[in-house]
XYZ file of C-alpha atoms in Angstrom:
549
model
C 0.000 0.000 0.000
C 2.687 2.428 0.708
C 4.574 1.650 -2.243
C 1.136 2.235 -4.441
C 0.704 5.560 -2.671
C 4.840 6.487 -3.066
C 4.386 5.555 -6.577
C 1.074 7.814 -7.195
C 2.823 11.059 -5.471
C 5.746 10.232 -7.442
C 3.420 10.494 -11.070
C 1.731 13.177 -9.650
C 5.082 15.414 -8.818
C 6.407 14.324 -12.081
C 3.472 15.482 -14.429
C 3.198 19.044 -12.427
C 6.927 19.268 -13.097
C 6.495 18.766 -16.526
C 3.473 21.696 -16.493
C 6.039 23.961 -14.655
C 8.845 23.313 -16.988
C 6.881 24.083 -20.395
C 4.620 27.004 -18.540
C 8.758 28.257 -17.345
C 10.456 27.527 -21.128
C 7.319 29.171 -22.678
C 7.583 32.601 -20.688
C 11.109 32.655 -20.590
C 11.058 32.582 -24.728
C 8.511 35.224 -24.923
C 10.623 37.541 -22.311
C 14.102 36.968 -24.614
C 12.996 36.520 -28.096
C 9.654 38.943 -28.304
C 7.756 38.735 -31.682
C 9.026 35.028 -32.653
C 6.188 32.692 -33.074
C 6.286 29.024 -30.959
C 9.410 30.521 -28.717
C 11.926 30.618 -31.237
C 14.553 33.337 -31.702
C 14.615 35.049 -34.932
C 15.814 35.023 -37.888
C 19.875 35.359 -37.119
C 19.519 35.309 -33.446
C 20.493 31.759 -33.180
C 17.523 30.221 -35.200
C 14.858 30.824 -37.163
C 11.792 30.660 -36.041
C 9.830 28.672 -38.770
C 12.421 25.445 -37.968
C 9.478 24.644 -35.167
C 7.202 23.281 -37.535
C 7.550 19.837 -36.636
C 4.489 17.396 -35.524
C 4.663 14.141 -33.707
C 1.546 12.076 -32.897
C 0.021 8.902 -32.385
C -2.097 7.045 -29.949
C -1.115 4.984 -26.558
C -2.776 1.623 -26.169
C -2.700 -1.377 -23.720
C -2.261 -4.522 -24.691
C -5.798 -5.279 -25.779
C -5.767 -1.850 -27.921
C -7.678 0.411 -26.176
C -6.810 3.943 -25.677
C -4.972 4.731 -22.277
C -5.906 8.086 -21.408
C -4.311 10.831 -19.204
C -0.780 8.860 -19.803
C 2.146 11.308 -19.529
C 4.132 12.174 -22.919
C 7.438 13.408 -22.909
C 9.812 14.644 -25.431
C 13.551 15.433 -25.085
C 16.311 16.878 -26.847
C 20.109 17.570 -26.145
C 21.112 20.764 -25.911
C 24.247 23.009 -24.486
C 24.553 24.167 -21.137
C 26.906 27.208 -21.200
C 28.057 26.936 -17.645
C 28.803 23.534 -17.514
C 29.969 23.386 -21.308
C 28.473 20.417 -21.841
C 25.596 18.499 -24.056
C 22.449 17.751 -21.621
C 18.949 16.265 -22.428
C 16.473 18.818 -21.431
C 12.704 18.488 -21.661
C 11.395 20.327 -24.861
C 7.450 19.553 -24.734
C 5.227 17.260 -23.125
C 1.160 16.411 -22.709
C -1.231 14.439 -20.794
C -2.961 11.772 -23.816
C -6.756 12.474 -24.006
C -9.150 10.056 -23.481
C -8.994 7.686 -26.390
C -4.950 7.870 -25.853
C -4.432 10.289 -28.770
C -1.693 12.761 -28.346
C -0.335 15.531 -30.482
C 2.818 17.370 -30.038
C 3.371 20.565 -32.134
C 5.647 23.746 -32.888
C 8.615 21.285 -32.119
C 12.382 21.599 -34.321
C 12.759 19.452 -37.087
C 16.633 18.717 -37.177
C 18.096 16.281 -35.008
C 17.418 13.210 -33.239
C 14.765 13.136 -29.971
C 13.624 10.810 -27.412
C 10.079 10.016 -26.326
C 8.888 8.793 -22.755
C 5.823 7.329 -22.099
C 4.833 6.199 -18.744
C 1.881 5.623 -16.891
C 0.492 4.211 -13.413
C 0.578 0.345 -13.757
C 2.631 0.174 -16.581
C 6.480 -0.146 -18.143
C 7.813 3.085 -19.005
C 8.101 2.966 -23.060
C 11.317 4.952 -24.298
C 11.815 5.664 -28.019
C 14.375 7.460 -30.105
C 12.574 9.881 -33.117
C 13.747 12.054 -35.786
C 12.204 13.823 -38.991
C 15.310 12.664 -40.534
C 16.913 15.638 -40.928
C 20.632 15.954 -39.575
C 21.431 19.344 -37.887
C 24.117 21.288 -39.134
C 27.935 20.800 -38.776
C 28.721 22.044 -34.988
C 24.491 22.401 -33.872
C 23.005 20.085 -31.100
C 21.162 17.063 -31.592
C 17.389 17.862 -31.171
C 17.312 21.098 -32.408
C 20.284 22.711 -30.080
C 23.120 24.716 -30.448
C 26.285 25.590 -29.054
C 27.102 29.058 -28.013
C 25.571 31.181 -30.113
C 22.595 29.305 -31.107
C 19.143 28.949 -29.070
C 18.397 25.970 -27.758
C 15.729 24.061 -29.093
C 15.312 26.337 -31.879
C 17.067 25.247 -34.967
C 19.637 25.851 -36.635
C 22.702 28.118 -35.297
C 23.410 31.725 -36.472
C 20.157 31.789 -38.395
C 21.000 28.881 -40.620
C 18.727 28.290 -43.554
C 15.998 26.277 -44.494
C 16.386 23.337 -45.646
C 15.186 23.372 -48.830
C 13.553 20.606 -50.569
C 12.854 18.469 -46.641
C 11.425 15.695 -45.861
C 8.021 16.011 -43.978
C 7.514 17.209 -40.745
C 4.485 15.593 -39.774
C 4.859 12.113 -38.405
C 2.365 9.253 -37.020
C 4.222 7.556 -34.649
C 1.418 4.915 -34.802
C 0.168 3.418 -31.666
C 2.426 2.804 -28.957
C 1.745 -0.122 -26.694
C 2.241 -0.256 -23.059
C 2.394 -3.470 -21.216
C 2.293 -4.133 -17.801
C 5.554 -6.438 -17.312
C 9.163 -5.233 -17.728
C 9.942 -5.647 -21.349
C 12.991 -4.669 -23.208
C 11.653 -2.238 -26.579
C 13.549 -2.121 -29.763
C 14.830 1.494 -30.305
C 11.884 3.442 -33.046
C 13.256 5.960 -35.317
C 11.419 7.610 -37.789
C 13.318 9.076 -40.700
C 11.649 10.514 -43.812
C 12.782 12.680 -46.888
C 11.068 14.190 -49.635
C 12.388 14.033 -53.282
C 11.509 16.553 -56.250
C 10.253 12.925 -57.968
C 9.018 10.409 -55.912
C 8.347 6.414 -57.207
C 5.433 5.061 -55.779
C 4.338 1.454 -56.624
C 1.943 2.508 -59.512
C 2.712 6.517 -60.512
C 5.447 8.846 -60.049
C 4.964 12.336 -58.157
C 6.384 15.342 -59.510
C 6.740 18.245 -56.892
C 5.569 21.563 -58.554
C 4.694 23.567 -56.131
C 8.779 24.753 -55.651
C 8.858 25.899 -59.492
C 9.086 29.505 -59.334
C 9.006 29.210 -63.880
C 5.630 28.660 -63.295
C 4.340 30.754 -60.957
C 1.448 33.193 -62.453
C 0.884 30.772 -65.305
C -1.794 27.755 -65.777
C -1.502 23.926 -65.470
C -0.457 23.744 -69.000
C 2.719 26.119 -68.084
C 3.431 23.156 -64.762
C 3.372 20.552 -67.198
C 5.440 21.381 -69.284
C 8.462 20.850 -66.494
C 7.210 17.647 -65.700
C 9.345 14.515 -67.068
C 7.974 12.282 -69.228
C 4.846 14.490 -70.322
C 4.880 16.690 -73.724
C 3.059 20.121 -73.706
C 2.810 21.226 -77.584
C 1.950 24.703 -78.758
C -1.729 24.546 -78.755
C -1.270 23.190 -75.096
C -2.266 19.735 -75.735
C -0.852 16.906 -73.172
C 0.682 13.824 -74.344
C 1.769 10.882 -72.306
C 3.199 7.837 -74.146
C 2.058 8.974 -77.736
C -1.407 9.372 -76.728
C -3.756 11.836 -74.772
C -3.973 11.331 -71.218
C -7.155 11.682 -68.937
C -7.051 14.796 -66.621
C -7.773 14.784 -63.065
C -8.237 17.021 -60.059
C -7.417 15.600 -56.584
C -7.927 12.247 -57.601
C -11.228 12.659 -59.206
C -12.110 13.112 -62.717
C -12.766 17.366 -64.019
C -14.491 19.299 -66.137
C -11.865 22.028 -66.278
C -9.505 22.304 -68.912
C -5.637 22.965 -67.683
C -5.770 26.761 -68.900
C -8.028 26.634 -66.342
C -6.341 25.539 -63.997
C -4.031 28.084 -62.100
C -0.480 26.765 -61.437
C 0.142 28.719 -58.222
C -2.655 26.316 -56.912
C -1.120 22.942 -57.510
C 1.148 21.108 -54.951
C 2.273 18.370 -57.626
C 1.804 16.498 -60.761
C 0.719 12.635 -60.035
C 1.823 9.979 -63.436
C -0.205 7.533 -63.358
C 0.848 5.115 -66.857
C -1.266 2.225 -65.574
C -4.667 3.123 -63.759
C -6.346 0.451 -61.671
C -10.660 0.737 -61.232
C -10.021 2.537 -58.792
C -9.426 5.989 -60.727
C -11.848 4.895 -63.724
C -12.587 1.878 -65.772
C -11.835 4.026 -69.059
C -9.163 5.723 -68.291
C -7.887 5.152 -71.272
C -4.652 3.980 -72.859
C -2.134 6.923 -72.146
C -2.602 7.132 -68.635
C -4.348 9.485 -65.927
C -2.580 13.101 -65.390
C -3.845 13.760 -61.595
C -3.644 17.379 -60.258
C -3.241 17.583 -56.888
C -3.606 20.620 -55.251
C -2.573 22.688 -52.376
C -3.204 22.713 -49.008
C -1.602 23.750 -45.963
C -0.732 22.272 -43.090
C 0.963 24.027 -41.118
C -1.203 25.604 -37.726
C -1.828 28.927 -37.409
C -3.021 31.779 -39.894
C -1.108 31.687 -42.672
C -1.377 32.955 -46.433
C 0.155 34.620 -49.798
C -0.908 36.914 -52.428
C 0.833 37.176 -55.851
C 0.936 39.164 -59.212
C 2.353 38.922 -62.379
C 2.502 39.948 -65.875
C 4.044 39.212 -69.393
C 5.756 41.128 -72.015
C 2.044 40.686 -73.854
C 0.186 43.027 -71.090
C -1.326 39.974 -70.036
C -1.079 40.415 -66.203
C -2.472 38.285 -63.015
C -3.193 38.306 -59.550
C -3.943 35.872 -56.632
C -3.829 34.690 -52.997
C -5.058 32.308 -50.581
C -5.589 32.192 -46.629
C -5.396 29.346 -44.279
C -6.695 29.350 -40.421
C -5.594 25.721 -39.014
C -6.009 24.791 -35.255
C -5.670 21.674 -33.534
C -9.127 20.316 -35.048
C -10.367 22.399 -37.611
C -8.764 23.423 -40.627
C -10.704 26.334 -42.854
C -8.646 27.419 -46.397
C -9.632 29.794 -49.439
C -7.982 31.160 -52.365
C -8.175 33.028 -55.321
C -6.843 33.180 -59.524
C -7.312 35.666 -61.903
C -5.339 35.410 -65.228
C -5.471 37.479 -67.988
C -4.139 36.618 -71.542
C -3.848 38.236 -74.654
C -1.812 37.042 -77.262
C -0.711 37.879 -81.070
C -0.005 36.102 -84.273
C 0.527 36.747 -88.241
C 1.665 34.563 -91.735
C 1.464 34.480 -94.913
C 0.993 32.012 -97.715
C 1.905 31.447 -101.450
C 0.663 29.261 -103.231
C 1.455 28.684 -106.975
C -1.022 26.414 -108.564
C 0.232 24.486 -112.042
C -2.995 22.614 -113.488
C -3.472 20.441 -116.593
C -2.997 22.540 -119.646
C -6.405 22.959 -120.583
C -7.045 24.805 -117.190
C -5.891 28.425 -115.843
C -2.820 28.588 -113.485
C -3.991 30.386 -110.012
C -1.401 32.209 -107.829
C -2.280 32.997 -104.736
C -1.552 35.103 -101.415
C -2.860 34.884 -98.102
C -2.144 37.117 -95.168
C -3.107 36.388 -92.012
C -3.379 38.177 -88.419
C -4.564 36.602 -85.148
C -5.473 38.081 -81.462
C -6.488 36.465 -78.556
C -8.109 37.715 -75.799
C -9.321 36.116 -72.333
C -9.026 36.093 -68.673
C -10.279 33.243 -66.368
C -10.721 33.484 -62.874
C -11.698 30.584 -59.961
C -12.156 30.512 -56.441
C -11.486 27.474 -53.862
C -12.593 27.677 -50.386
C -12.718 24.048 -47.985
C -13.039 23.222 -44.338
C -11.228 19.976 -42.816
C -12.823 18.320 -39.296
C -10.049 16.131 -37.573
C -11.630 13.826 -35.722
C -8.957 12.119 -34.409
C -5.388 11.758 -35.537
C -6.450 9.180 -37.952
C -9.986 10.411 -39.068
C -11.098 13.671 -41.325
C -14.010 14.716 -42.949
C -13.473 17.093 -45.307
C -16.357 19.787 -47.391
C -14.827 21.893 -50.037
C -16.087 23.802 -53.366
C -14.745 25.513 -56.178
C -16.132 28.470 -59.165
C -14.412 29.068 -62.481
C -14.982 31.009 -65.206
C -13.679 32.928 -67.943
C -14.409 33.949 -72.015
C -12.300 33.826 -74.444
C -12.304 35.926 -77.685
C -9.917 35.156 -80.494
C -10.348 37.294 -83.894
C -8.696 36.948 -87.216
C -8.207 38.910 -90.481
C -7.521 36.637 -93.325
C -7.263 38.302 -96.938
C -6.494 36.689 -100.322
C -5.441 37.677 -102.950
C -5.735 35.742 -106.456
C -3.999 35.891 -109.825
C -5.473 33.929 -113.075
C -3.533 33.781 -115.884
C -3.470 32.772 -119.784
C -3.092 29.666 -121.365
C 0.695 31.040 -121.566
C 1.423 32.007 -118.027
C 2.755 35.329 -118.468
C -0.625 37.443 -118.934
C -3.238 38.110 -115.785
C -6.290 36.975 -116.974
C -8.382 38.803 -114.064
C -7.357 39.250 -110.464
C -10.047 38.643 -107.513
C -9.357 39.155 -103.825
C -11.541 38.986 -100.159
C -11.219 39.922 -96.975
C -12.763 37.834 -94.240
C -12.733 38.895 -90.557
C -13.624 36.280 -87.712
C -14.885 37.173 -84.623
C -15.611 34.449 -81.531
C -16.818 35.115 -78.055
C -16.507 30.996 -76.031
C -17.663 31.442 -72.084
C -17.578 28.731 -69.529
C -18.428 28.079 -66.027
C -17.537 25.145 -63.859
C -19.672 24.764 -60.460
C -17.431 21.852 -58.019
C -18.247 20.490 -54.600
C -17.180 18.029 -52.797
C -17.366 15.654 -49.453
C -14.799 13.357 -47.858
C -13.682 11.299 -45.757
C -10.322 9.302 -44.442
C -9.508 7.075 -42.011
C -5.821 6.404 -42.150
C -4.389 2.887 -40.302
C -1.945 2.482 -37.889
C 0.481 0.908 -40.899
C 1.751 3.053 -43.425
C -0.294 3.551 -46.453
C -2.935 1.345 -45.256
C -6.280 3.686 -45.701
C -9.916 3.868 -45.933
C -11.637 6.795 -48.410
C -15.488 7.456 -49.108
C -16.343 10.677 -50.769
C -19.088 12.238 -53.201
C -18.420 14.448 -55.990
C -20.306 16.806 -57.448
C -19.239 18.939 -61.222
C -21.495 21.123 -63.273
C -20.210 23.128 -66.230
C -22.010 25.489 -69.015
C -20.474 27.140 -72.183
C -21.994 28.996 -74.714
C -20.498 31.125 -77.442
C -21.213 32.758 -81.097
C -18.774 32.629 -84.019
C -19.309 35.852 -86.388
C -17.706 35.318 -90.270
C -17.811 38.074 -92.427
C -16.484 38.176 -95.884
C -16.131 41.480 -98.158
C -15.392 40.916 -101.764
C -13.914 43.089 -104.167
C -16.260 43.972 -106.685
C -18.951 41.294 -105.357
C -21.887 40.760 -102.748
C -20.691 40.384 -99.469
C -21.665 37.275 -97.352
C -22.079 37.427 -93.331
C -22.439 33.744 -91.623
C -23.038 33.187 -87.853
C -22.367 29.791 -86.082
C -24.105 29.528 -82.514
C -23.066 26.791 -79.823
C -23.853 26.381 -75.908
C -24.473 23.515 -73.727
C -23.999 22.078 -70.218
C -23.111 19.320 -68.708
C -22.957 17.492 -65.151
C -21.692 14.379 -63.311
C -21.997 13.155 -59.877
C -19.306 10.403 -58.620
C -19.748 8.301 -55.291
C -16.843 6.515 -54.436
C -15.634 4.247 -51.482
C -12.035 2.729 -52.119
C -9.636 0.853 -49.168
C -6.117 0.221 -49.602
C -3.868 -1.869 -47.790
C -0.112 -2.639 -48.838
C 1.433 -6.277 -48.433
C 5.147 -5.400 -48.696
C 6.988 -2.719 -50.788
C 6.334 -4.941 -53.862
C 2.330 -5.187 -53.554
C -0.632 -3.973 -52.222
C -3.912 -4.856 -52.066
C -6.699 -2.291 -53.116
C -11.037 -2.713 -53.053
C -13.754 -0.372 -53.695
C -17.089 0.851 -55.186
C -18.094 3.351 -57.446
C -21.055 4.714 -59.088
C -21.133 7.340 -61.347
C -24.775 9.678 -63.418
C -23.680 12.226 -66.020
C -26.038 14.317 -67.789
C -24.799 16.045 -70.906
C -26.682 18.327 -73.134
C -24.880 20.244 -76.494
C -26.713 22.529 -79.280
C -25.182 23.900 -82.228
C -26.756 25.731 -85.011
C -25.619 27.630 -88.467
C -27.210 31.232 -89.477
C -26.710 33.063 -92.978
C -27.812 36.974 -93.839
C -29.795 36.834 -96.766
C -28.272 39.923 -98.952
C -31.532 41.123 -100.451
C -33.700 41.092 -97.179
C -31.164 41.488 -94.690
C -32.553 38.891 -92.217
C -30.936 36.303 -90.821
C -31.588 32.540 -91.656
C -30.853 29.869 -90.062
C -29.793 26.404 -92.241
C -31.446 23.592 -90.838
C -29.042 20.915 -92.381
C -26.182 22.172 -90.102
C -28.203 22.349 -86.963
C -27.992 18.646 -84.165
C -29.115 18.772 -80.851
């Protein structure tokens, strides 16, 4: 009984020492280094302060897998006492699990190696070694030290950079066990790096979002960096000779990739051999899947941009992100101008049989085009849990486009002996389009991630509506002759709605094993029709034979 009641006072003092210790480090940072976010010292005061962006959590279970709550978490790192001159582990964070055993622990360094304590009443104290995989810097402290002249705890020393191109600094630590014998536990560390391309075991993932070539341009301008894809001039995609099937976020899109603003897309998923999963007619080039941003870190947090070209095109943008520990609200904004010009010319020397006219010909041609399109993207995330999230998000585009051209010909008939100009006849016709689109996107989802590594359980609904319409104005003057005006008319809409439920659960590095359900309603409507101006009433007429609806 007195041992029981020792051992209770002895928890008890330990977690209020803990309190004490972060309530102490917490106060002290804000007194030294005021203005630096999560306690760190600024930018080349010993650290800066965005190296505490790191994220470890899991869940503590017993031995038949059930949540142990209020167990005590702690995490240390080594750092540099100045009067003894020596390395020493100091506490850097720590927390009480909640009920269900989750625990979170945020705003921590990211270089360096820490260890993890675990203890509880009843039960053998679980120590663990865990890293983000990233090394500090020649002559810093493990976990996130430094010697003199560098903070403690804060990152690098004398302000050292950011590592550019890192792994990620969010980490499941999965669930930790606790048993209630002595048992020896194999040392855990968790090491993780993230390359510009990335082989997974059926696509490869190109990081785009680091691309500054890009930035103020379209999807069309990202692709064009990525390996193994071919952008051509009219901004057609090709993968593997043939045209790939474009998706957003994993789910198939109405949106065309001018449509698509660059400064919104995190990376560029290859996918050359599409399972069910994505769609049964996906074709055989492969899936192109978009995956855009979104941010993780916790806090408020967002960007704006603006551009332009040598063309006066010009374009703007920004997006805002409030994260907190279970909610997760985001919203941006693209607007992209273009305007573009173009010109040629054409001869063309015609040589018949000899009982009919050579023709020699000229054309001259001069293009603009003329368009902006803008969208909008705004989302909320509910974490349920570590391992659970519902997420709600929509999206708006639109945009016209009007290209115009001036084409005009000029035509030389000659005698039977190719020297005399029999009679010359020349046109001018002018083209004028107006082509406007909106896209309407929503969508609901949800994921439940397993304690394994890329084992995971999706369901989701998707919802896409789209409308264009647009009028195509040809007008021809001729030289001496009646002139003809002709008018060609075209709108329609279109929608789809996609339920999908998909579970994935990998075997070994060489195979996985993948299951799921979907259903899928579209709902297309298109209308095109042809119109003439008859020259002697002046009324327009419409020609049946071209018109399908």
């Amino acid at each position: 009984m007195k041992k029981t009641i020792q051992y209770l006072k002895t928890h008890f003092l330990k977690s209020l020492a803990i309190v004490c210790a972060l309530a102490f480090a917490a106060q002290l940072s804000a007194q030294n280094w005021p203005g630096a976010p999560g306690g760190g010292a600024p930018s080349g005061k010993g650290g800066p302060a965005q190296m505490n962006i790191g994220r470890f959590y899991g869940k503590v279970v017993d031995e038949n897998k059930k949540g142990v709550g209020y167990a005590t978490v702690e995490l240390f790192g080594m750092s540099f006492d100045s009067v003894a001159k020596t390395m020493k582990e100091k506490l850097i964070t720590g927390q009480i699990t909640e009920e269900n055993g989750d625990f979170s622990l945020e705003k921590l360094p990211v270089m360096g190696e820490f260890t993890m304590k675990i203890s509880f009443i009843g039960y053998t104290e679980v120590t663990q070694k865990v890293s983000f995989g990233l090394a500090p810097p020649k002559g810093a402290a493990p976990g996130g030290g430094a010697p003199a002249g560098g903070m403690p705890g804060g990152g690098m020393p004398g302000g050292g950079g950011f590592p550019m191109g890192g792994g990620s600094f969010e980490k499941d630590l999965g669930n930790i066990k606790l048993v209630t014998s002595a048992t020896d536990l194999k040392e855990v560390t968790v090491t993780a790096q993230a390359a510009q391309t990335t082989l997974a075991l059926d696509k490869k993932v190109y990081r785009v979002d680091k691309d500054a070539s890009t930035a103020g341009g379209n999807a069309q301008d990202a692709l064009k960096n990525v390996p193994s894809l071919s952008v051509d001039l009219d901004g057609n995609v090709s993968l593997r000779n043939g045209a790939p099937q474009i998706f957003v976020d994993g789910r198939p899109t109405t949106l065309s990739l001018d449509q698509i603003s660059a400064d919104a897309i995190e990376s560029v998923e290859v996918i050359t051999n599409p399972s069910a999963k994505f769609d049964a007619g996906g074709g055989t080039a492969g899936i192109i899947n978009i995956v855009l941003k979104k941010e993780k870190r916790l806090g408020y947090n967002g960007n704006v941009r603006a551009g332009t070209d040598t063309r006066t095109g010009y374009n703007a943008g920004g997006d805002v992100n409030a994260r907190g520990e279970k909610t997760n609200m985001f919203i941006s904004g693209n607007f992209n101008r273009n305007k573009g010009y173009s010109d040629g010319e054409t001869y063309r020397d015609n040589f018949p049989s000899p009982n009919a006219p050579r023709v020699y010909s000229t054309q001259l041609i001069d293009n603009t085009m003329e368009g902006y399109f803008a969208n909008a993207r705004a989302g909320f995330d509910w974490f349920a849990d570590n391992r659970n999230t519902v997420t709600l998000s929509g999206s708006l585009t639109r945009g016209p486009f009007e290209p115009k051209d001036e084409l005009t010909v000029l035509a030389d008939t000659f005698a039977s002996d190719n020297t005399s100009i029999l009679n010359t006849n020349s046109y001018v016709r002018n083209t004028l389009q107006d082509r406007n689109f909106r896209n309407l996107g929503a969508s609901a989802q949800f994921k439940h991630l397993f304690p394994k590594e890329g084992a995971e359980w999706t369901a989701d609904v998707n919802y896409n509506r789209m409308k264009f319409f647009g009028n195509s104005n040809y007008e021809t003057l001729y030289e001496g002759g009646v002139d003809s005006k002709e008018r060609q008319k075209g709108e329609g809409s279109g929608s789809f709605i996609t339920v999908q439920t998909d579970f994935v659960n990998p075997l070994n590095k060489q195979m996985k094993l993948e299951g799921g359900l979907r259903g899928s309603m579209r709902n297309n409507k298109n209308d095109n029709s042809n119109f003439y101006t008859d020259p002697n009433t002046g009324q327009e007429v419409q020609v049946t034979s071209l018109a399908d609806h």
